[in-house]
Short mmCIF file of C-alpha atoms and ligand atoms in Angstrom, two decimals:
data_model
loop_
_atom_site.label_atom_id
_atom_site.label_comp_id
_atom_site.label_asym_id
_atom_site.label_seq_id
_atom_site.Cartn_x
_atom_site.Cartn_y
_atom_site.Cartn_z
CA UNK Y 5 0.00 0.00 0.00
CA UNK Y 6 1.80 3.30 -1.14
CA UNK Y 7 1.44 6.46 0.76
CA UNK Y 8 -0.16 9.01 -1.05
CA UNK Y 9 1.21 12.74 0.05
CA UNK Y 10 0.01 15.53 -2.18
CA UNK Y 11 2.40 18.68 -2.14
CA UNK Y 12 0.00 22.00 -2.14
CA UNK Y 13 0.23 25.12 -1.22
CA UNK Y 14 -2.57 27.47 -2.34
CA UNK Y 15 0.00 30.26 -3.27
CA UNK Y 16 1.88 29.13 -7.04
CA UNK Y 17 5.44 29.68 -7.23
CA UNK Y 18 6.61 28.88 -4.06
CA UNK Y 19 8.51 25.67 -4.86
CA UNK Y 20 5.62 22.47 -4.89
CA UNK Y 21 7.33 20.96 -7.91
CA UNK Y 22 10.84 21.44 -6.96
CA UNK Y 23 9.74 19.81 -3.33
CA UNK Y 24 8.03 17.30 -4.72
CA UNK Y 25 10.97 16.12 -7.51
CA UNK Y 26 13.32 16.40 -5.34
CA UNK Y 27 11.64 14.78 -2.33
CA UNK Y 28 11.12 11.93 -4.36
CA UNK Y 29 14.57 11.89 -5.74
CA UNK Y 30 15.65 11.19 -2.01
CA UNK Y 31 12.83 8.55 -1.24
CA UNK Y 32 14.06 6.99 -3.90
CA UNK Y 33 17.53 6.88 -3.62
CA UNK Y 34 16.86 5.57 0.40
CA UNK Y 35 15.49 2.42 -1.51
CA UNK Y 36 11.80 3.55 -1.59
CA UNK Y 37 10.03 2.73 -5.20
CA UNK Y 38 8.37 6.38 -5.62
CA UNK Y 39 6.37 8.09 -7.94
CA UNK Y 40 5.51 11.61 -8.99
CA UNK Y 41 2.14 12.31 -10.38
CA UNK Y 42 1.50 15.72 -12.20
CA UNK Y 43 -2.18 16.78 -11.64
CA UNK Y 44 -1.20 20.47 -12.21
CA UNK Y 45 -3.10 19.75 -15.71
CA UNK Y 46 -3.00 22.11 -18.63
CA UNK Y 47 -0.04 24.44 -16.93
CA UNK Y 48 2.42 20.85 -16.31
CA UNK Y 49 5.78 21.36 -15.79
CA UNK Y 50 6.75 18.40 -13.52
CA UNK Y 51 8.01 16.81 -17.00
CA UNK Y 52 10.49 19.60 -17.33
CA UNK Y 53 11.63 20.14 -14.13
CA UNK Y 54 12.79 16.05 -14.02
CA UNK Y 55 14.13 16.34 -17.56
CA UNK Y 56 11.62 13.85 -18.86
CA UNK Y 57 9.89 15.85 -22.07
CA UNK Y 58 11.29 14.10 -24.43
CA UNK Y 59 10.14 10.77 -23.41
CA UNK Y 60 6.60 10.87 -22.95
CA UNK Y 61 4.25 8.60 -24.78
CA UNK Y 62 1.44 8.92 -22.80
CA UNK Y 63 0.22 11.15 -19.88
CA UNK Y 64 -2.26 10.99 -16.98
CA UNK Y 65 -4.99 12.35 -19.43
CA UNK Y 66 -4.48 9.08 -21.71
CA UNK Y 67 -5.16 6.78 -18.73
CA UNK Y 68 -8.17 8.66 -17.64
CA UNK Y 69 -9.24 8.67 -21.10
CA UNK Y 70 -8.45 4.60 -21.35
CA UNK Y 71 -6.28 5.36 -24.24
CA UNK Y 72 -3.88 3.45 -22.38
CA UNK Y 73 -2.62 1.41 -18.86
CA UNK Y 74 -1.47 3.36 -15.84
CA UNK Y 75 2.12 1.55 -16.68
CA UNK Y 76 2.54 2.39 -20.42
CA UNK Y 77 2.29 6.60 -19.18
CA UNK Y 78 4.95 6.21 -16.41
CA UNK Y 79 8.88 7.35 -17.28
CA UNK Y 80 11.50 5.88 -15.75
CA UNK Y 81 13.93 8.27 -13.98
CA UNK Y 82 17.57 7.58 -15.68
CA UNK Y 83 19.69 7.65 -12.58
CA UNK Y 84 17.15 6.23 -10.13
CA UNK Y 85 16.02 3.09 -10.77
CA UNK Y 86 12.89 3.57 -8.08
CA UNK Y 87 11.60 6.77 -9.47
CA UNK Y 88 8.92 7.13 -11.70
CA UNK Y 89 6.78 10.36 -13.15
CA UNK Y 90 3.41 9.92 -14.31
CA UNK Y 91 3.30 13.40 -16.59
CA UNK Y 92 0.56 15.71 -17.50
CA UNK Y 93 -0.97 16.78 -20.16
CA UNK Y 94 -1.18 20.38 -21.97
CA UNK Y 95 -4.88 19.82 -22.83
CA UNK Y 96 -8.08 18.06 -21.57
CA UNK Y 97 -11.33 17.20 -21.42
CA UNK Y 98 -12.75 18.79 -18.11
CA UNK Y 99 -15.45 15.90 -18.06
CA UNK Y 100 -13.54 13.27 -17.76
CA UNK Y 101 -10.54 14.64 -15.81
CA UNK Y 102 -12.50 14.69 -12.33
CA UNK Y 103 -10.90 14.49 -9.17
CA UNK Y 104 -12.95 11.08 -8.85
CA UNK Y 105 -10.98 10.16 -11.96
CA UNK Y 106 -7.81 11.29 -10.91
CA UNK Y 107 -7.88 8.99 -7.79
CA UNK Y 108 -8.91 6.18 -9.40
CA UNK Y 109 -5.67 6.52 -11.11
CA UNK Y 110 -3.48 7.46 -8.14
CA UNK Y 111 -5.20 4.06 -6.61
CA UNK Y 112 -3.89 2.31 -9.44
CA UNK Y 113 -0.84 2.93 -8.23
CA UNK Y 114 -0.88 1.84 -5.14
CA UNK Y 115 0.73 -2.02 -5.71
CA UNK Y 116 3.92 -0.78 -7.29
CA UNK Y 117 4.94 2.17 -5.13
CA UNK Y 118 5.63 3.13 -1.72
CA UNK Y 119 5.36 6.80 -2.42
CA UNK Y 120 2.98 8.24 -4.43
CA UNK Y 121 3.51 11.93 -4.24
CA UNK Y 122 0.92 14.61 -6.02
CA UNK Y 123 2.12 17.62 -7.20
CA UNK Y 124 -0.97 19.99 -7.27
CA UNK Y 125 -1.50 23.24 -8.66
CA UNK Y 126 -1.43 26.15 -7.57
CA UNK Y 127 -5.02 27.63 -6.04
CA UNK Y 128 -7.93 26.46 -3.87
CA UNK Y 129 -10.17 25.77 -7.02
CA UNK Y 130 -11.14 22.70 -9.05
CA UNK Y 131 -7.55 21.71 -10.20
CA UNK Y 132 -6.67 21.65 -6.10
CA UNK Y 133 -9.77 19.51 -5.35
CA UNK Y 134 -8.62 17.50 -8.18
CA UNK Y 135 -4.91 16.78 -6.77
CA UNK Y 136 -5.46 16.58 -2.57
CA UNK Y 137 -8.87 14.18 -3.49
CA UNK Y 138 -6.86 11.35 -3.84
CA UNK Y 139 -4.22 11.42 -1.04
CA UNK Y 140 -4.35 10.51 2.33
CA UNK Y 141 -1.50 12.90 3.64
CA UNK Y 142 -0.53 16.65 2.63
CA UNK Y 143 2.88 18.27 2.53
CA UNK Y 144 2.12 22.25 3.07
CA UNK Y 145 4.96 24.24 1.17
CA UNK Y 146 5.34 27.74 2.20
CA UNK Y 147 8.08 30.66 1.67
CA UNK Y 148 8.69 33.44 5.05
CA UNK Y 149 5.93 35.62 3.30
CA UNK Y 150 3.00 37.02 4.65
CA UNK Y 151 1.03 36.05 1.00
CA UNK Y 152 2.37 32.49 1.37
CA UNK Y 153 1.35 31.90 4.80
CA UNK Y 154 -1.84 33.61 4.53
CA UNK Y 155 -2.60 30.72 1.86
CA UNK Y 156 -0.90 28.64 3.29
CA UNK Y 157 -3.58 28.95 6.24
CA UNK Y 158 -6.51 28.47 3.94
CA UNK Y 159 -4.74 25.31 2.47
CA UNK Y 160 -4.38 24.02 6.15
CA UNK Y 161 -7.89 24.74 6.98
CA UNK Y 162 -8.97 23.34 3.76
CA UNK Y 163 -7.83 20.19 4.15
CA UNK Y 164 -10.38 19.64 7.05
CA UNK Y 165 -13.05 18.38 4.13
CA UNK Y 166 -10.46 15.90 2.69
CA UNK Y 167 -9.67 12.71 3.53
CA UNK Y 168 -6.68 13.81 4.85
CA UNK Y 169 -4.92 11.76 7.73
CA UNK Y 170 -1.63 13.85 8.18
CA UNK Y 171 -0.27 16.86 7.39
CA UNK Y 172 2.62 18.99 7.99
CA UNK Y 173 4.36 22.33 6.61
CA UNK Y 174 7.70 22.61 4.22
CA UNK Y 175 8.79 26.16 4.68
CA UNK Y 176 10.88 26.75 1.53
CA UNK Y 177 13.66 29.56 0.16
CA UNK Y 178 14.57 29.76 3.40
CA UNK Y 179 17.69 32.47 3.90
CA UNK Y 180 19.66 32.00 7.09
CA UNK Y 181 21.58 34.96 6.76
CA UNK Y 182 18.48 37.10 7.03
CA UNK Y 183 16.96 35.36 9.63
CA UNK Y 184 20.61 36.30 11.68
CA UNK Y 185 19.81 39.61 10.99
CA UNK Y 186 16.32 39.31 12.10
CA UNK Y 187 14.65 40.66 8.28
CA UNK Y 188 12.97 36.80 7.89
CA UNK Y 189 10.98 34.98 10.07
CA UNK Y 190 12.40 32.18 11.61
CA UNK Y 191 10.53 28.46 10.63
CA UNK Y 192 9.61 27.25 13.47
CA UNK Y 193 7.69 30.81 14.33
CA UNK Y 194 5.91 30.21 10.86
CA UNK Y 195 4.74 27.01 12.19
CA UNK Y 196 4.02 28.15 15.30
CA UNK Y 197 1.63 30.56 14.32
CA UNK Y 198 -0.03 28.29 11.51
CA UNK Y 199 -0.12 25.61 14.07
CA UNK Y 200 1.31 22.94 11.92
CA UNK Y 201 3.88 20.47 12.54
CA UNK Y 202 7.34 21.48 11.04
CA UNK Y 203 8.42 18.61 8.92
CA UNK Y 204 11.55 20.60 6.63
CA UNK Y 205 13.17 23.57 5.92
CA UNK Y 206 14.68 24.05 2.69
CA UNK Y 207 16.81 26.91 2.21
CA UNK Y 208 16.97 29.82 -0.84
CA UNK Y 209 19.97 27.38 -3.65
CA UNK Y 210 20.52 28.80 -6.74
CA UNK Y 211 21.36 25.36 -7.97
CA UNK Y 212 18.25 23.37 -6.83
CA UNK Y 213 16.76 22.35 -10.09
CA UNK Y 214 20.43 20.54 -10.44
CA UNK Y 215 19.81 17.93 -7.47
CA UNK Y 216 17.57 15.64 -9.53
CA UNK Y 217 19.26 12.68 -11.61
CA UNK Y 218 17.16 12.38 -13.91
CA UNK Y 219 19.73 12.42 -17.04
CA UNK Y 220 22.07 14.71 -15.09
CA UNK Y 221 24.59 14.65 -13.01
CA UNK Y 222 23.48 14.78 -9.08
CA UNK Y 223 24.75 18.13 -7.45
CA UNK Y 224 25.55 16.97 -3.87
CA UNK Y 225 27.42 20.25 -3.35
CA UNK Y 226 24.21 21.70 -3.37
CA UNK Y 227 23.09 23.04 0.23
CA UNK Y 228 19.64 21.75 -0.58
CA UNK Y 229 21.04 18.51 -1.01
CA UNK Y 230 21.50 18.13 2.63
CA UNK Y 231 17.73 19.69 3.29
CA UNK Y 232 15.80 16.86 1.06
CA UNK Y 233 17.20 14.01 2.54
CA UNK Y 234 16.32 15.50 6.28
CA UNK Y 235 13.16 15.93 4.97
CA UNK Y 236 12.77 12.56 3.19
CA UNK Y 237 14.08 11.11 6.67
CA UNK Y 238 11.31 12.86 8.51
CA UNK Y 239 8.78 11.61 6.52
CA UNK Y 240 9.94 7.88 6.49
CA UNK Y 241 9.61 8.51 10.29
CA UNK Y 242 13.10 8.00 10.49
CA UNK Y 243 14.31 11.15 12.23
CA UNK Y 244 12.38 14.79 13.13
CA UNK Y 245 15.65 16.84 12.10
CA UNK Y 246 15.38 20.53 10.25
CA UNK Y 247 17.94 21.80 7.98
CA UNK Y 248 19.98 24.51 10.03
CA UNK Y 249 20.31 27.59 7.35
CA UNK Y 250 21.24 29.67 9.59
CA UNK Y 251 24.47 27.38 10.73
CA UNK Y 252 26.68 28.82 8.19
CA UNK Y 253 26.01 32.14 9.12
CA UNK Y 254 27.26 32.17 12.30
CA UNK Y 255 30.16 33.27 14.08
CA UNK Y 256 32.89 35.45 12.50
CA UNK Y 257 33.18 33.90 9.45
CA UNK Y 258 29.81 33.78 9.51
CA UNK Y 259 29.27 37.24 9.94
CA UNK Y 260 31.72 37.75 6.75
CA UNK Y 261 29.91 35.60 4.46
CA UNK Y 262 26.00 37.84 5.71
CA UNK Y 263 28.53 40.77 4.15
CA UNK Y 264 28.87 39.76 1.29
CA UNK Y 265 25.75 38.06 0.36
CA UNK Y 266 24.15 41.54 0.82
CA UNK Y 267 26.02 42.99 -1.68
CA UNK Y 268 25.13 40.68 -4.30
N1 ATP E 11 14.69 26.64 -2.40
C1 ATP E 11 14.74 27.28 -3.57
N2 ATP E 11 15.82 28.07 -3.87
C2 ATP E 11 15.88 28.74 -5.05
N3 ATP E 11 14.94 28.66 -6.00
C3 ATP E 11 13.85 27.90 -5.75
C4 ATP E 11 13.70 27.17 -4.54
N4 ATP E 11 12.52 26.49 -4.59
C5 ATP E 11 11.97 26.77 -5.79
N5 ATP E 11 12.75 27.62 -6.49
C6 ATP E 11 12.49 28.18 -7.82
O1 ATP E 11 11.24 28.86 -7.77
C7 ATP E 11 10.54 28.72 -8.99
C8 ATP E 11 9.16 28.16 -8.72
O2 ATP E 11 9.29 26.85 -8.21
P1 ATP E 11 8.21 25.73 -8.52
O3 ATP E 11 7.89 25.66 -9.97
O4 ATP E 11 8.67 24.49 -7.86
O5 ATP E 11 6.97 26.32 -7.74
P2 ATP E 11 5.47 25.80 -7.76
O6 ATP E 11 4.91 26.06 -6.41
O7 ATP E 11 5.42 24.39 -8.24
O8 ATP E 11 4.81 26.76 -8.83
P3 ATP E 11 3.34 26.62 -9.46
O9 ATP E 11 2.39 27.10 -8.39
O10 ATP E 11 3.39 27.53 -10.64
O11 ATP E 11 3.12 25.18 -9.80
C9 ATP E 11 11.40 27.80 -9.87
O12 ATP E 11 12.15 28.61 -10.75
C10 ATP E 11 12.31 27.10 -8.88
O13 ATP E 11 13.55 26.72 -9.44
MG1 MG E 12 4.27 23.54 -9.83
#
């Protein structure tokens, strides 16, 4: 029986399908069959983000549409073995593409995977009822902003109407030097005050679209690097560790490297 998390966030842009590639990239790689599903229909970019464009046959559209199995529209990741993406389409018929749909074809899934994780647009509309419908957990993403956590909120309370076991809150672009000097808020306050459990922080990388392997080479310089697996450990229930971003900020050299990040 997979678990079925679907990676929301009301606010779009603040990092759902970089979480949710890159989350599953480190499932994966801890020996966990995983697969990502793109329900963010019509505006689909899971496919590029994981480098899989050029390999799609068929997408979730097809299956709902029985033009063919659940198997024939999943791509193989190239470095990982485990990982799978079921892709989008650019077009569909809003008839057929129901959230009832939808989770027939996440349930499909269920046999082959431990993780099935959703990546769901961005809204509180049709296309969201569409992606959480079928999941039985949530992963909240949200950036230190007052817009993101005020959707963030009505995500959270949201959820209530879903069949929705557990949830808990990814804050994302997190920048440790400003949280030293006190101009972001600090994670665990955003938590705090939507009254969520904490379950990663990611911080701000220039190079996170680099982590995944899917036909590239693995960053593992990356500072994010570090981040996804904590969080991937948190959700196996393995640990309840958060990524430190303020760590490297600290101290003297510390207090150098602040300098010179704000004059970039
Ligand atoms: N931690 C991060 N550090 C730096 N850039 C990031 C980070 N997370 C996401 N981004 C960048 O932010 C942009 C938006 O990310 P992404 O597409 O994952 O957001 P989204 O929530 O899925 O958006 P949408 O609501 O449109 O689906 C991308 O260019 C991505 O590379
Ligand atoms: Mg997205």
């Amino acid at each position: 029986m997979a678990r079925k998390i679907v990676i929301t966030s009301g606010k779009g842009g603040v990092g759902k399908t970089t979480i949710c590639a890159n989350l599953g990239f480190a499932l994966a790689k801890q020996n966990n069959r995983v697969v990502l599903v793109d329900v963010d229909i019509g505006l689909n970019n899971l496919d590029v983000v994981t480098g899989i464009e050029n390999k799609i046959v068929f997408d979730i559209v097809d299956v709902i549409e029985g033009k063919c199995r659940t198997k024939q529209a999943l791509v193989q990741d190239l470095d990982q073995p485990n990982l799978y993406i079921m892709p989008s389409a650019h077009s569909y018929n809003k008839a057929q593409v129901t959230a009832e749909n939808v989770k027939k074809v996440v349930d499909s899934l269920n046999d082959f995977f431990d993780f099935v994780l959703i990546d769901c647009p961005a809204g509180i509309d049709e296309p969201f009822k569409r992606a959480v419908f079928g999941a039985d957990e949530a992963i909240v993403v949200v950036t230190p902003h007052l817009s993101s956590m005020r959707d963030a909120d009505k995500v959270l309370l949201m959820l209530s109407d879903y069949n929705i076991k557990d949830y808990s809150l990814v804050v994302n672009r997190v920048r440790g030097d400003m949280i030293m000097d006190k101009e972001m808020m600090d994670s665990a306050k955003i938590a705090e005050i939507l009254d969520v459990r904490l379950s990663g922080i990611i911080p701000e990388d220039d190079n996170i679209t680099t982590l995944l392997g899917v036909g590239k080479t693995v960053n593992k310089n990356c500072e994010s690097f570090d981040a996804f697996f904590m969080l991937a450990k948190n959700i196996l229930g393995e640990t309840d560790k958060l990524f430190d971003c303020t760590e490297k900020y600290k101290g003297i050299v510390g207090f150098f490297k602040r300098a010179i990040r704000r004059k970039i």
